[in-house]
Short mmCIF file of C-alpha atoms in Angstrom, two decimals:
data_model
loop_
_atom_site.label_atom_id
_atom_site.label_comp_id
_atom_site.label_asym_id
_atom_site.label_seq_id
_atom_site.Cartn_x
_atom_site.Cartn_y
_atom_site.Cartn_z
CA UNK A 30 110.63 122.72 86.58
CA UNK A 31 109.42 119.29 87.63
CA UNK A 32 107.08 119.24 90.61
CA UNK A 33 108.16 116.50 93.02
CA UNK A 34 105.40 114.74 94.89
CA UNK A 35 106.07 114.68 98.65
CA UNK A 36 106.33 110.86 98.66
CA UNK A 37 109.28 111.04 96.26
CA UNK A 38 111.20 113.24 98.69
CA UNK A 39 110.94 110.75 101.56
CA UNK A 40 113.68 108.17 101.94
CA UNK A 41 113.66 105.08 104.13
CA UNK A 42 116.64 104.58 106.44
CA UNK A 43 117.03 100.81 106.23
CA UNK A 44 119.06 100.43 109.43
CA UNK A 45 117.29 103.25 111.26
CA UNK A 46 115.10 103.06 114.34
CA UNK A 47 113.46 105.18 117.01
CA UNK A 48 116.86 106.54 118.09
CA UNK A 49 118.04 107.64 114.65
CA UNK A 50 116.53 111.14 115.08
CA UNK A 51 118.86 113.46 116.99
CA UNK A 52 118.60 113.77 120.75
CA UNK A 53 116.84 110.58 121.85
CA UNK A 54 117.89 107.67 124.07
CA UNK A 55 116.15 104.44 125.08
CA UNK A 56 116.44 101.41 127.33
CA UNK A 57 114.72 98.14 128.13
CA UNK A 58 115.22 95.74 131.04
CA UNK A 59 113.80 92.60 132.63
CA UNK A 60 112.19 93.45 135.97
CA UNK A 61 110.32 90.20 136.60
CA UNK A 62 106.86 91.15 135.33
CA UNK A 63 107.41 88.55 132.62
CA UNK A 64 109.06 85.20 133.18
CA UNK A 65 112.30 85.94 131.36
CA UNK A 66 111.84 88.62 128.69
CA UNK A 67 112.38 92.36 129.02
CA UNK A 68 109.29 94.10 130.42
CA UNK A 69 110.16 97.73 131.34
CA UNK A 70 111.24 100.25 128.71
CA UNK A 71 111.78 103.97 128.33
CA UNK A 72 112.30 106.60 125.64
CA UNK A 73 114.06 109.77 126.75
CA UNK A 74 114.54 113.02 124.85
CA UNK A 75 117.53 115.25 125.62
CA UNK A 76 115.12 118.17 125.97
CA UNK A 77 111.37 118.67 126.50
CA UNK A 78 109.71 117.83 123.21
CA UNK A 79 106.53 118.87 121.49
CA UNK A 80 104.11 115.97 121.64
CA UNK A 81 100.90 114.51 120.28
CA UNK A 82 98.90 111.40 121.10
CA UNK A 83 95.88 109.42 119.97
CA UNK A 84 94.11 106.91 122.18
CA UNK A 85 91.68 104.02 121.97
CA UNK A 86 88.06 105.05 121.49
CA UNK A 87 86.89 102.15 123.61
CA UNK A 88 84.64 103.19 126.48
CA UNK A 89 86.82 100.99 128.70
CA UNK A 90 90.18 102.74 128.99
CA UNK A 91 93.22 101.81 131.05
CA UNK A 92 94.70 104.03 133.78
CA UNK A 93 97.91 104.87 131.86
CA UNK A 94 95.88 106.70 129.23
CA UNK A 95 94.42 109.03 131.86
CA UNK A 96 97.88 109.72 133.27
CA UNK A 97 99.37 110.42 129.84
CA UNK A 98 96.49 112.74 128.97
CA UNK A 99 97.08 114.67 132.18
CA UNK A 100 100.82 114.91 131.52
CA UNK A 101 100.30 116.31 128.03
CA UNK A 102 97.57 118.70 129.17
CA UNK A 103 99.86 120.11 131.88
CA UNK A 104 102.34 121.71 129.51
CA UNK A 105 102.02 120.31 125.99
CA UNK A 106 105.51 118.86 126.33
CA UNK A 107 106.97 115.43 127.09
CA UNK A 108 110.54 114.34 127.69
CA UNK A 109 110.14 110.70 128.62
CA UNK A 110 107.82 107.75 128.08
CA UNK A 111 107.93 104.78 130.46
CA UNK A 112 106.31 101.53 129.29
CA UNK A 113 105.66 98.13 130.82
CA UNK A 114 104.47 94.87 129.32
CA UNK A 115 102.78 91.88 131.05
CA UNK A 116 100.11 93.98 132.81
CA UNK A 117 97.66 96.35 131.09
CA UNK A 118 96.66 98.11 134.33
CA UNK A 119 93.12 98.21 132.91
CA UNK A 120 89.89 97.78 134.89
CA UNK A 121 91.86 98.21 138.12
CA UNK A 122 89.93 101.12 139.64
CA UNK A 123 91.43 103.75 141.91
CA UNK A 124 94.40 101.54 142.76
CA UNK A 125 95.27 101.21 139.08
CA UNK A 126 95.21 104.98 138.59
CA UNK A 127 97.34 105.45 141.72
CA UNK A 128 99.84 102.91 140.39
CA UNK A 129 100.03 104.60 136.99
CA UNK A 130 100.75 107.97 138.62
CA UNK A 131 103.33 106.35 140.89
CA UNK A 132 104.97 104.78 137.85
CA UNK A 133 105.12 108.19 136.15
CA UNK A 134 106.39 110.08 139.18
CA UNK A 135 108.98 107.46 140.05
CA UNK A 136 110.39 107.56 136.51
CA UNK A 137 110.43 111.37 136.56
CA UNK A 138 112.32 111.41 139.85
CA UNK A 139 114.75 108.78 138.59
CA UNK A 140 115.73 110.92 135.60
CA UNK A 141 115.44 114.37 137.17
CA UNK A 142 112.33 115.39 135.23
CA UNK A 143 109.15 117.20 136.22
CA UNK A 144 106.32 114.71 136.68
CA UNK A 145 104.22 116.10 133.84
CA UNK A 146 107.04 115.58 131.34
CA UNK A 147 106.61 111.80 131.56
CA UNK A 148 103.97 109.70 129.78
CA UNK A 149 102.99 106.18 130.80
CA UNK A 150 101.95 103.21 128.65
CA UNK A 151 101.11 99.65 129.67
CA UNK A 152 100.21 96.46 127.82
CA UNK A 153 99.33 92.95 128.89
CA UNK A 154 96.58 91.18 130.80
CA UNK A 155 93.46 93.18 131.69
CA UNK A 156 92.20 93.16 135.28
CA UNK A 157 95.46 92.47 137.09
CA UNK A 158 97.13 94.92 139.45
CA UNK A 159 100.61 96.25 138.82
CA UNK A 160 103.44 94.68 140.81
CA UNK A 161 104.82 98.07 141.76
CA UNK A 162 107.87 96.72 143.56
CA UNK A 163 109.03 95.11 140.32
CA UNK A 164 108.01 98.12 138.23
CA UNK A 165 110.07 100.49 140.38
CA UNK A 166 112.97 98.06 140.43
CA UNK A 167 112.86 97.97 136.63
CA UNK A 168 112.70 101.77 136.28
CA UNK A 169 115.70 102.09 138.61
CA UNK A 170 117.62 99.67 136.37
CA UNK A 171 117.04 101.73 133.21
CA UNK A 172 120.09 103.41 131.72
CA UNK A 173 118.89 105.08 128.49
CA UNK A 174 121.54 105.16 125.78
CA UNK A 175 121.82 106.20 122.16
CA UNK A 176 122.59 102.94 120.37
CA UNK A 177 120.99 100.29 118.19
CA UNK A 178 121.21 97.88 121.12
CA UNK A 179 119.30 100.32 123.34
CA UNK A 180 116.63 100.77 120.67
CA UNK A 181 116.24 96.99 120.35
CA UNK A 182 116.03 96.61 124.12
CA UNK A 183 113.14 99.09 124.22
CA UNK A 184 111.40 97.43 121.25
CA UNK A 185 111.63 94.07 123.02
CA UNK A 186 110.44 95.36 126.40
CA UNK A 187 107.07 96.50 125.00
CA UNK A 188 106.09 93.17 123.39
CA UNK A 189 103.43 90.71 124.56
CA UNK A 190 102.36 87.97 122.13
CA UNK A 191 104.31 89.63 119.30
CA UNK A 192 106.75 87.32 117.54
CA UNK A 193 109.02 90.11 116.25
CA UNK A 194 109.98 93.67 117.14
CA UNK A 195 108.60 96.43 114.93
CA UNK A 196 110.53 99.52 113.89
CA UNK A 197 111.18 101.86 110.98
CA UNK A 198 112.86 105.14 110.08
CA UNK A 199 112.39 107.73 107.33
CA UNK A 200 113.98 111.03 106.36
CA UNK A 201 113.00 114.08 104.31
CA UNK A 202 114.38 117.54 103.67
CA UNK A 203 112.05 120.13 105.19
CA UNK A 204 112.85 123.83 105.18
CA UNK A 205 116.34 123.03 103.96
CA UNK A 206 117.10 120.75 106.92
CA UNK A 207 117.27 116.95 107.02
CA UNK A 208 114.42 115.73 109.23
CA UNK A 209 114.51 112.20 110.63
CA UNK A 210 111.56 110.25 112.00
CA UNK A 211 111.78 106.87 113.72
CA UNK A 212 109.20 104.55 115.19
CA UNK A 213 108.66 101.46 117.31
CA UNK A 214 105.44 99.60 117.95
CA UNK A 215 103.89 96.52 119.46
CA UNK A 216 100.70 94.74 118.56
CA UNK A 217 99.66 91.24 117.65
CA UNK A 218 96.19 90.56 119.03
CA UNK A 219 93.16 92.68 120.02
CA UNK A 220 93.91 94.70 116.91
CA UNK A 221 91.00 96.71 115.57
CA UNK A 222 91.93 100.28 116.55
CA UNK A 223 89.50 103.13 116.48
CA UNK A 224 91.55 106.28 116.87
CA UNK A 225 94.95 96.82 119.30
CA UNK A 226 96.63 95.75 121.95
CA UNK A 227 98.51 98.35 120.02
CA UNK A 228 101.14 100.81 121.17
CA UNK A 229 103.08 103.07 118.83
CA UNK A 230 105.94 105.43 119.62
CA UNK A 231 107.37 107.88 117.09
CA UNK A 232 110.29 110.27 117.51
CA UNK A 233 111.44 113.08 115.27
CA UNK A 234 114.03 115.84 115.50
CA UNK A 235 111.73 118.25 113.63
CA UNK A 236 110.74 121.56 115.17
CA UNK A 237 106.95 121.86 115.38
CA UNK A 238 104.38 123.09 117.88
CA UNK A 239 102.42 120.42 119.76
CA UNK A 240 99.10 121.67 118.39
CA UNK A 241 100.31 121.30 114.80
CA UNK A 242 101.84 117.90 115.55
CA UNK A 243 98.48 116.79 116.95
CA UNK A 244 96.73 118.00 113.81
CA UNK A 245 99.10 115.94 111.66
CA UNK A 246 98.88 112.81 113.82
CA UNK A 247 95.08 112.87 114.02
CA UNK A 248 94.76 113.10 110.23
CA UNK A 249 97.37 110.41 109.58
CA UNK A 250 95.94 107.96 112.14
CA UNK A 251 92.70 107.58 110.21
CA UNK A 252 94.66 106.43 107.15
CA UNK A 253 97.11 104.13 108.90
CA UNK A 254 96.69 102.76 112.44
CA UNK A 255 92.91 102.90 112.20
CA UNK A 256 92.99 100.87 108.98
CA UNK A 257 94.48 97.69 110.42
CA UNK A 258 92.57 94.80 111.92
CA UNK A 259 93.54 91.36 113.19
CA UNK A 260 90.53 90.11 115.11
CA UNK A 261 87.93 92.88 115.31
CA UNK A 262 88.60 93.65 118.98
CA UNK A 263 89.70 97.08 120.18
CA UNK A 264 92.00 97.21 123.19
CA UNK A 265 91.64 99.22 126.39
CA UNK A 266 95.24 100.45 126.05
CA UNK A 267 95.75 101.53 122.41
CA UNK A 268 97.93 104.61 122.21
CA UNK A 269 100.27 106.30 119.74
CA UNK A 270 102.62 109.04 121.00
CA UNK A 271 104.84 111.30 118.89
CA UNK A 272 107.74 113.32 120.31
CA UNK A 273 109.36 116.15 118.30
CA UNK A 274 112.39 117.70 120.02
CA UNK A 275 113.40 120.27 117.38
CA UNK A 276 117.06 119.27 117.29
CA UNK A 277 117.17 119.27 113.47
CA UNK A 278 117.19 123.06 113.68
CA UNK A 279 114.54 123.66 111.04
CA UNK A 280 112.12 126.56 110.99
CA UNK A 281 109.02 125.32 112.79
CA UNK A 282 106.72 123.33 110.55
CA UNK A 283 103.09 124.43 110.48
CA UNK A 284 100.11 124.15 108.11
CA UNK A 285 101.21 127.42 106.51
CA UNK A 286 104.76 126.17 105.92
CA UNK A 287 105.51 125.31 102.25
CA UNK A 288 106.78 121.87 103.31
CA UNK A 289 103.84 121.01 105.58
CA UNK A 290 102.60 118.32 103.16
CA UNK A 291 106.03 116.71 103.19
CA UNK A 292 106.02 116.54 106.99
CA UNK A 293 102.54 115.02 107.06
CA UNK A 294 103.57 112.51 104.40
CA UNK A 295 106.68 111.65 106.43
CA UNK A 296 104.48 110.95 109.45
CA UNK A 297 102.05 108.98 107.31
CA UNK A 298 104.83 106.86 105.84
CA UNK A 299 106.22 106.08 109.28
CA UNK A 300 102.78 105.27 110.71
CA UNK A 301 101.79 103.11 107.74
CA UNK A 302 105.01 101.12 107.98
CA UNK A 303 104.43 100.39 111.66
CA UNK A 304 100.74 99.60 111.06
CA UNK A 305 101.57 97.06 108.35
CA UNK A 306 104.18 95.40 110.57
CA UNK A 307 101.53 95.05 113.30
CA UNK A 308 99.05 93.53 110.85
CA UNK A 309 101.66 91.13 109.49
CA UNK A 310 102.48 89.92 113.01
CA UNK A 311 98.87 89.22 113.97
CA UNK A 312 98.54 86.35 116.42
CA UNK A 313 99.02 83.09 114.52
CA UNK A 314 99.24 84.93 111.19
CA UNK A 315 101.00 83.48 108.17
CA UNK A 316 100.13 86.19 105.62
CA UNK A 317 99.86 89.99 105.38
CA UNK A 318 96.67 91.00 103.57
CA UNK A 319 96.01 94.37 101.94
CA UNK A 320 92.55 95.38 100.72
CA UNK A 321 92.36 98.20 98.16
CA UNK A 322 88.94 99.68 97.44
CA UNK A 323 88.50 102.00 94.45
CA UNK A 324 85.51 103.91 93.17
CA UNK A 325 83.63 105.17 96.24
CA UNK A 326 81.92 108.53 96.59
CA UNK A 327 83.92 109.62 99.65
CA UNK A 328 87.28 108.79 101.18
CA UNK A 329 85.58 107.81 104.42
CA UNK A 330 83.33 105.33 102.59
CA UNK A 331 86.28 103.79 100.78
CA UNK A 332 88.23 103.43 104.04
CA UNK A 333 85.22 101.92 105.81
CA UNK A 334 84.57 99.46 103.00
CA UNK A 335 88.20 98.33 102.93
CA UNK A 336 88.24 97.78 106.69
CA UNK A 337 84.92 95.91 106.63
CA UNK A 338 86.29 93.47 104.06
CA UNK A 339 89.56 93.08 105.93
CA UNK A 340 87.69 92.58 109.19
CA UNK A 341 85.67 89.64 107.90
CA UNK A 342 86.61 86.37 109.58
CA UNK A 343 85.37 84.52 106.52
CA UNK A 344 87.65 86.53 104.24
CA UNK A 345 90.55 85.92 106.65
CA UNK A 346 89.95 82.17 106.78
CA UNK A 347 89.61 81.98 103.00
CA UNK A 348 93.01 83.64 102.66
CA UNK A 349 94.47 81.23 105.20
CA UNK A 350 93.11 78.31 103.19
CA UNK A 351 94.31 79.86 99.89
CA UNK A 352 90.72 79.71 98.66
CA UNK A 353 89.74 82.31 96.03
CA UNK A 354 86.21 82.48 97.42
CA UNK A 355 85.26 85.97 96.25
CA UNK A 356 81.72 85.44 97.55
CA UNK A 357 83.05 86.07 101.04
CA UNK A 358 84.40 89.44 99.92
CA UNK A 359 81.17 90.68 98.40
CA UNK A 360 79.18 89.29 101.33
CA UNK A 361 81.28 91.38 103.71
CA UNK A 362 80.71 94.40 101.49
CA UNK A 363 76.96 93.84 101.72
CA UNK A 364 76.91 94.24 105.51
CA UNK A 365 79.15 97.33 105.50
CA UNK A 366 76.18 99.70 105.76
CA UNK A 367 77.43 101.54 102.67
CA UNK A 368 75.37 102.04 99.53
CA UNK A 369 76.66 100.54 96.27
CA UNK A 370 75.42 98.71 93.17
CA UNK A 371 76.45 95.02 93.29
CA UNK A 372 76.11 94.83 89.50
CA UNK A 373 79.07 97.18 89.11
CA UNK A 374 81.46 95.45 91.51
CA UNK A 375 84.74 93.92 90.31
CA UNK A 376 87.03 91.84 92.54
CA UNK A 377 90.57 90.57 92.00
CA UNK A 378 92.99 88.54 94.09
CA UNK A 379 96.24 90.14 93.07
CA UNK A 380 96.36 89.99 89.26
CA UNK A 381 93.58 87.40 89.06
CA UNK A 382 90.18 88.89 88.22
CA UNK A 383 87.34 86.78 89.67
CA UNK A 384 84.34 89.15 89.35
CA UNK A 385 83.91 91.80 86.67
CA UNK A 386 81.01 94.25 86.74
CA UNK A 387 78.93 91.93 88.87
CA UNK A 388 79.55 88.96 86.57
CA UNK A 389 81.67 85.95 87.64
CA UNK A 390 84.87 85.47 85.64
CA UNK A 391 86.26 82.08 84.68
CA UNK A 392 89.71 81.79 86.27
CA UNK A 393 92.31 79.16 87.02
CA UNK A 394 91.80 77.80 90.52
CA UNK A 395 95.40 76.56 90.46
CA UNK A 396 96.78 80.01 89.65
CA UNK A 397 94.56 81.64 92.25
CA UNK A 398 95.62 79.13 94.90
CA UNK A 399 99.29 79.66 94.02
CA UNK A 400 98.85 83.41 94.44
CA UNK A 401 97.00 83.08 97.75
CA UNK A 402 99.74 80.83 99.11
CA UNK A 403 102.16 83.77 99.04
CA UNK A 404 103.07 85.73 102.19
CA UNK A 405 101.72 89.07 100.92
CA UNK A 406 98.20 89.13 99.48
CA UNK A 407 96.38 92.06 97.86
CA UNK A 408 92.61 92.09 97.27
CA UNK A 409 91.38 94.71 94.80
CA UNK A 410 87.76 95.89 94.78
CA UNK A 411 86.28 98.33 92.23
CA UNK A 412 82.77 99.76 92.78
CA UNK A 413 82.32 102.52 90.14
CA UNK A 414 80.41 104.74 92.59
CA UNK A 415 82.93 107.62 92.61
CA UNK A 416 86.62 108.48 92.48
CA UNK A 417 87.77 107.88 96.06
CA UNK A 418 89.92 104.98 97.26
CA UNK A 419 90.79 103.40 100.60
CA UNK A 420 93.15 100.76 101.97
CA UNK A 421 93.13 98.45 104.98
CA UNK A 422 95.61 95.87 106.24
CA UNK A 423 95.25 92.70 108.23
CA UNK A 424 96.22 89.04 108.27
CA UNK A 425 94.79 85.59 107.82
CA UNK A 426 92.93 83.86 110.64
CA UNK A 427 94.56 80.59 111.62
CA UNK A 428 94.24 77.69 114.06
CA UNK A 429 97.14 79.18 116.01
CA UNK A 430 95.15 82.35 116.73
CA UNK A 431 92.66 80.24 118.70
CA UNK A 432 95.46 78.37 120.49
CA UNK A 433 97.22 81.58 121.52
CA UNK A 434 94.10 83.26 122.87
CA UNK A 435 92.66 80.15 124.49
CA UNK A 436 95.62 80.15 126.87
CA UNK A 437 96.57 83.84 126.95
CA UNK A 438 96.77 84.08 130.77
CA UNK A 439 98.60 80.79 131.30
#
């Protein structure tokens, strides 16, 4: 009998979103925190759900992260997530923490939930206090529904400098039951997570204990959200939350379950899709860039090397200028802190080999430029140090990135 790799059992739902899994509703409204766009959103599960979260590793962390941590620690369950854009509620001291708790408790009261069943997330300008009158007005306006329009309203409410909403949905059969997983995210600048401004929300109708869901999310994050970079800056508010409400009716998934690898791959696929959409929508970006590193001694080394290359401003600007300057790639590799033999390095831009075993290769500048002018660019690096590989995603660095961030508060 043919052995099917877990990836082959996972199907993308092309019109799916964060509400495609059973038992979830969402909403998004304009409360006046932003000039005209939606700025308060909520995800609501029909029942308390198992949950998991990862947070920014920045020493400077926003108040909503503390509140969400406390909510999860109280009972290892969540039923709602309330989110605002326009204000990060970061570096706001005791008042900021008080406001985040008030935001949580007000939402809980509005929807008849216990306080600790609600998580809070915020994104926007650092160092500004929440306009709580508008926040509470927005929460009172929320009417979570189960529809594509409701999902889009939520996706829009969480955006800041993003130019597009970000969502995806995948399905797999686990334990004989069809499991659905949907996601929504925001992120465009300050993207260099270590777990950008990056928020990710994932829902699934799978049955799983919170501790096992956390195990899966922590392992997947290192291969997905932590492997994207736009500008090298990590936000104070980065957070990814997963809710699993068990409405698919499957036997609980755990590491000892025969389909555990399929569940983890389902989560990885969902996270990777959202991560790539964030990278593609980097502030001012015109191209999505993928860096594939092969031939390192350890997976961690391969991942670190890929992210170092992708994080190089010189590599990013070369891609923007459609310049096949492979010297910028190997220069970035040299400052990675990882040990390798430069005489064994090979580099390609897509199908165009420019360095082979440490020796420059004659190539057509016209063909290379034509390739680099495309919207999706892949840089391949081979080191011959081992068998492990790693991938990172990012975008080009453009004039518009400077324009956007030079006037971010205006």
